[in-house]
């Protein structure tokens, strides 16, 4: 209380005053502590101490109550406990006497520790101690009364505290008694509460137990079913896992059918080993959870089984997925699946490696898009997963960096290439997955789009239902997982786990709700699907059209179309087709959509196709649509593609009309006769030869009724098969008719080119791409359109160093809205990836972003076809083909339009100039249009262009002005035909033709105003006349009177030349259709493997055995045959042996390859594919060139070997079959050598004569006296008149005729050829140019011209061939 506070105040006051003295005392004691015996001995050592030392010791002695003399001091110092006495001095009880004496010392000026310490440190320390004792004692004296008062107060306090203690103890006793009573009460209340709580808990637990039992009962049913299913699956897991692992490793690149075949084969092998496996195993159900699959579908993966398999491979594969993704579907799915965390890069990105590094370190997904066939070598460690273990870390070394590898890192790789060929190095480090869209998947997508458009509520219901059911099923799975987790982690009683019971209750409610929803959903889905199915025909048609469109990319690399653009077109078609009221039936609406969309696809595609491919596209579209409707029997379609290529002639019925049906056509007829619908057609030719011949020789057999009742019996498909069998030249016209009748007339008439309409269908994000043809420049058209629309267009002709200029123009156009035209992109293909990236950048910008492209901006591009042109630009853009005008009339008009009035008036020799200009234009048009006759036109198709014409035009003006009196035709002809146009001409026969034309057109008659000069002298009543008053306007009017369709005689050709070129065009069309067919055989037909085994087996039986070269040499050695001829024979035997050995080996390897017994190399694969298409593989064409299909080629080979064998076995042939030699030039050289040796003449002085022998080859009984008789040659572009022994006009539709025996006769010092002789070139086969390694030209044979001059046959392209197509 109060006394205690007062005691504390007195004590604190005394303590405060003592605290003043204590620091000095403590300091002094610290100094004393430093003293030791040596320090004391130092003082003792003084005999007569210094004054200061003596004074200090005197003060010390006073404090100890001793005498102050030095002797006493030394004695005291000498005591052992002196230092201890100093330290333990009783400072609290210093007497007043001593204090008085000490005061005299401490107040002295010299009695300072510093001064004394300077003399002796020990004495200085003692001095400090004396001062401290004095100060402390002085303070203690003052504090003493306070201490006494404190002591009194404390004693009084102690008494009172003792009384308090006693009272407190009594109180505590009473309190304890009260607490014991309270505790007893609390215990009673607690017991009561505990019993009540226990009762409540038991009630709760009973409730939980009830819920638990009921909840687990529901789960029990599901779990029992699941356990049963899982046990069955575990039992079958060994075989299933083996097949799934094989599927995961190998099946990725293949299509649905091939995957099914693989799985079937693997399952058979598994069962043979008696391993358990699932009966109807599917990879998708084994490797992907249904909930995952639904989630993938929501994220954009198509719902078909093929796509689901691809999704499962993508997420399950241990190597990074490399997705073949031409339609960008996998790319979109990955973006949606990984969402915001995904890093997107391509090989052209500057920060590609940095983003991949970040992905590796932080465990982020990376999408590497738009790769080509070669990947960046820097990615090698990432692809190979070349991880290094460093302690507990996994490290990946990328470049010069070591990156900590995060196992969450994912890498997805996509390519837009539809059919890439990856090296084994890439294939082994990635999992290649074929994500190319399939018809089933696309059909489902397009059905959704149709229903969304036509019945949006229905499609929304379907989508909501799908999402709701997916969410419900996912919720069930999550709840089941949570229950199992809680059960596995539960400790103690399950009844105490409230979370578990609640989850079970929630699961039961959710399960009931989801089950109810699923039942409702199934009922609703049946109704919705039934309604949706009404629109399936539209989805089927549109998916067919897309795949026809997509196939065109295999015809030309520039024909690339994106799926996104196609879907946009489909939506537009649906909008345009809505003409009737909305309440029409689904069937009628589908018909509307199909009609409109099919036409839209045709028109949209045609503007980007070359003229030659438009009919191909229409026919493909028509055939695919009809096939889907089961209107094209497979046998008939196969006949259209292959004809009678595989027919066996051993059992063939005889040809009743050999005079007008050749062997190849009869093969076709007998093959057609084997088709059920056409059975009896072969016998119809025997019964109605005259009618069939009349039909055969008609100018338009496709429009002429078929003989007898065949007109009413056949379908249009069978009609085109009959045309294909007999009149291959009319297949194109019949195909056009077929399309017109089955799809509509508008599909046989491509829409005209309308640049303004194309521009209006574009926007600022759509590049407009001109696909160039030789000699065409679209710049003027773009400029003209820009002028009409009052728009500025900046043009940049690409070439070396133009990239910065082009990019600058693009940036300016994007800002200002002007047009940019980048011409000749094919000249800067290396820069195209940069352009592609720039286009992608501005297309990705939204309108509200800064630097967004101006809405008026347009990017125009032009490029010649190239496989290296970026696919992304082609797919994003609108493609337009530009082709030169067709026909003499159109070409001449185009040339006259290039001449302005000012240029037309430049020449002073006005009349001559006007007529020669007309001749020059005709000459240029002739050269351009003659190319349509293929090899009968030019041996080499030259790219003559307007610059050739312009130079010659200027040259004509110069010569006419320089030589006004006499026109220098020789100089003109030489400079035009030899120097200018001739500068492009590489073939001697083509140069001869050009000279013939220029000689006919640049002559005195051409400039004579008195005559009407006929530009086409072979055409009677020719409309091609130079007008007398040929000023610019009248010349154009005269040209417009020319016929639209060119007569072959206008070129100096026979009508057969048109037929020959049409046959070649038809063959090209059919070959292209064959190349576009899928490489799988329909179920139920002969499989590809069975077919190749059958063909190889038959061919191995046909292929003759190899020659025994050593035996041939031994047998020929003693014979009298001329040595050069023996050498030729030996060389031929060696060459044929190489071919025969190759045939035997590759046919055997093909058999083994399709059976999986040897590796199918790319070379072997090429052979197998060629044999399936009845073509001669390249590997078999090295011995001698040929254009024959496989079956005629094989027959020809057997004949060749037979002819050689006959020479070896019998004697030197009296008449040689010249086509049987691999190198006829070698044989002819041997003939010259034989003659030179026989007659003793230098071989260089010999030349040839070519007497024609009318005796058949089999009837020649004697050897030629000099040279050799040869047979087996064919004449093309003319016919041999046996009666007059000269060239004459061919029979209509007889494209080639056999030549009689020719005597190749060496002569010495031959005189120059007399007039009336045509130097007829002889070629190995119809491709007159041959190849760089093997030219086709053999020799020029001089033959009699007959009634016409040599120029006549030059214009006809007349030549002899050693082999034909059949």
PDB file of C-alpha atoms in Angstrom, residues 439 442-443 446 535-548 566 570 590-599 601 621-622 624-626 628-629 631 742-743 747:
ATOM      1  CA  UNK A 439     -15.643 -35.996 -95.700  1.00  0.00           C
ATOM      2  CA  UNK A 442     -16.597 -31.830 -92.858  1.00  0.00           C
ATOM      3  CA  UNK A 443     -20.130 -33.070 -93.514  1.00  0.00           C
ATOM      4  CA  UNK A 446     -21.405 -28.113 -92.695  1.00  0.00           C
ATOM      5  CA  UNK A 535     -30.703 -30.729 -94.232  1.00  0.00           C
ATOM      6  CA  UNK A 536     -28.076 -33.478 -94.617  1.00  0.00           C
ATOM      7  CA  UNK A 537     -28.289 -33.547 -98.459  1.00  0.00           C
ATOM      8  CA  UNK A 538     -27.001 -29.939 -98.474  1.00  0.00           C
ATOM      9  CA  UNK A 539     -24.123 -30.896 -96.176  1.00  0.00           C
ATOM     10  CA  UNK A 540     -23.254 -33.933 -98.304  1.00  0.00           C
ATOM     11  CA  UNK A 541     -23.254 -31.934-101.554  1.00  0.00           C
ATOM     12  CA  UNK A 542     -21.201 -29.080-100.098  1.00  0.00           C
ATOM     13  CA  UNK A 543     -18.615 -31.456 -98.583  1.00  0.00           C
ATOM     14  CA  UNK A 544     -18.273 -33.257-101.936  1.00  0.00           C
ATOM     15  CA  UNK A 545     -17.763 -29.918-103.693  1.00  0.00           C
ATOM     16  CA  UNK A 546     -15.086 -28.929-101.174  1.00  0.00           C
ATOM     17  CA  UNK A 547     -13.055 -32.090-101.752  1.00  0.00           C
ATOM     18  CA  UNK A 548     -13.262 -31.673-105.532  1.00  0.00           C
ATOM     19  CA  UNK A 566     -15.167 -22.154 -98.533  1.00  0.00           C
ATOM     20  CA  UNK A 570     -21.282 -21.680 -98.423  1.00  0.00           C
ATOM     21  CA  UNK A 590     -31.764 -28.407 -99.627  1.00  0.00           C
ATOM     22  CA  UNK A 591     -32.429 -28.522-103.350  1.00  0.00           C
ATOM     23  CA  UNK A 592     -32.288 -24.714-103.512  1.00  0.00           C
ATOM     24  CA  UNK A 593     -29.054 -24.605-101.511  1.00  0.00           C
ATOM     25  CA  UNK A 594     -27.444 -27.358-103.607  1.00  0.00           C
ATOM     26  CA  UNK A 595     -28.286 -25.697-106.910  1.00  0.00           C
ATOM     27  CA  UNK A 596     -27.055 -22.282-105.772  1.00  0.00           C
ATOM     28  CA  UNK A 597     -23.956 -23.505-103.929  1.00  0.00           C
ATOM     29  CA  UNK A 598     -22.773 -25.904-106.635  1.00  0.00           C
ATOM     30  CA  UNK A 599     -22.952 -23.075-109.180  1.00  0.00           C
ATOM     31  CA  UNK A 601     -18.400 -23.116-106.224  1.00  0.00           C
ATOM     32  CA  UNK A 621     -17.663 -32.133-109.656  1.00  0.00           C
ATOM     33  CA  UNK A 622     -20.334 -33.828-111.763  1.00  0.00           C
ATOM     34  CA  UNK A 624     -18.374 -37.027-107.605  1.00  0.00           C
ATOM     35  CA  UNK A 625     -21.941 -35.770-107.103  1.00  0.00           C
ATOM     36  CA  UNK A 626     -23.357 -38.550-109.261  1.00  0.00           C
ATOM     37  CA  UNK A 628     -22.564 -40.060-104.149  1.00  0.00           C
ATOM     38  CA  UNK A 629     -26.042 -40.635-105.620  1.00  0.00           C
ATOM     39  CA  UNK A 631     -25.421 -42.984-110.530  1.00  0.00           C
ATOM     40  CA  UNK A 742     -26.347 -33.679-115.502  1.00  0.00           C
ATOM     41  CA  UNK A 743     -25.437 -30.409-113.745  1.00  0.00           C
ATOM     42  CA  UNK A 747     -21.526 -25.630-115.809  1.00  0.00           C
TER      43      UNK A 747
END
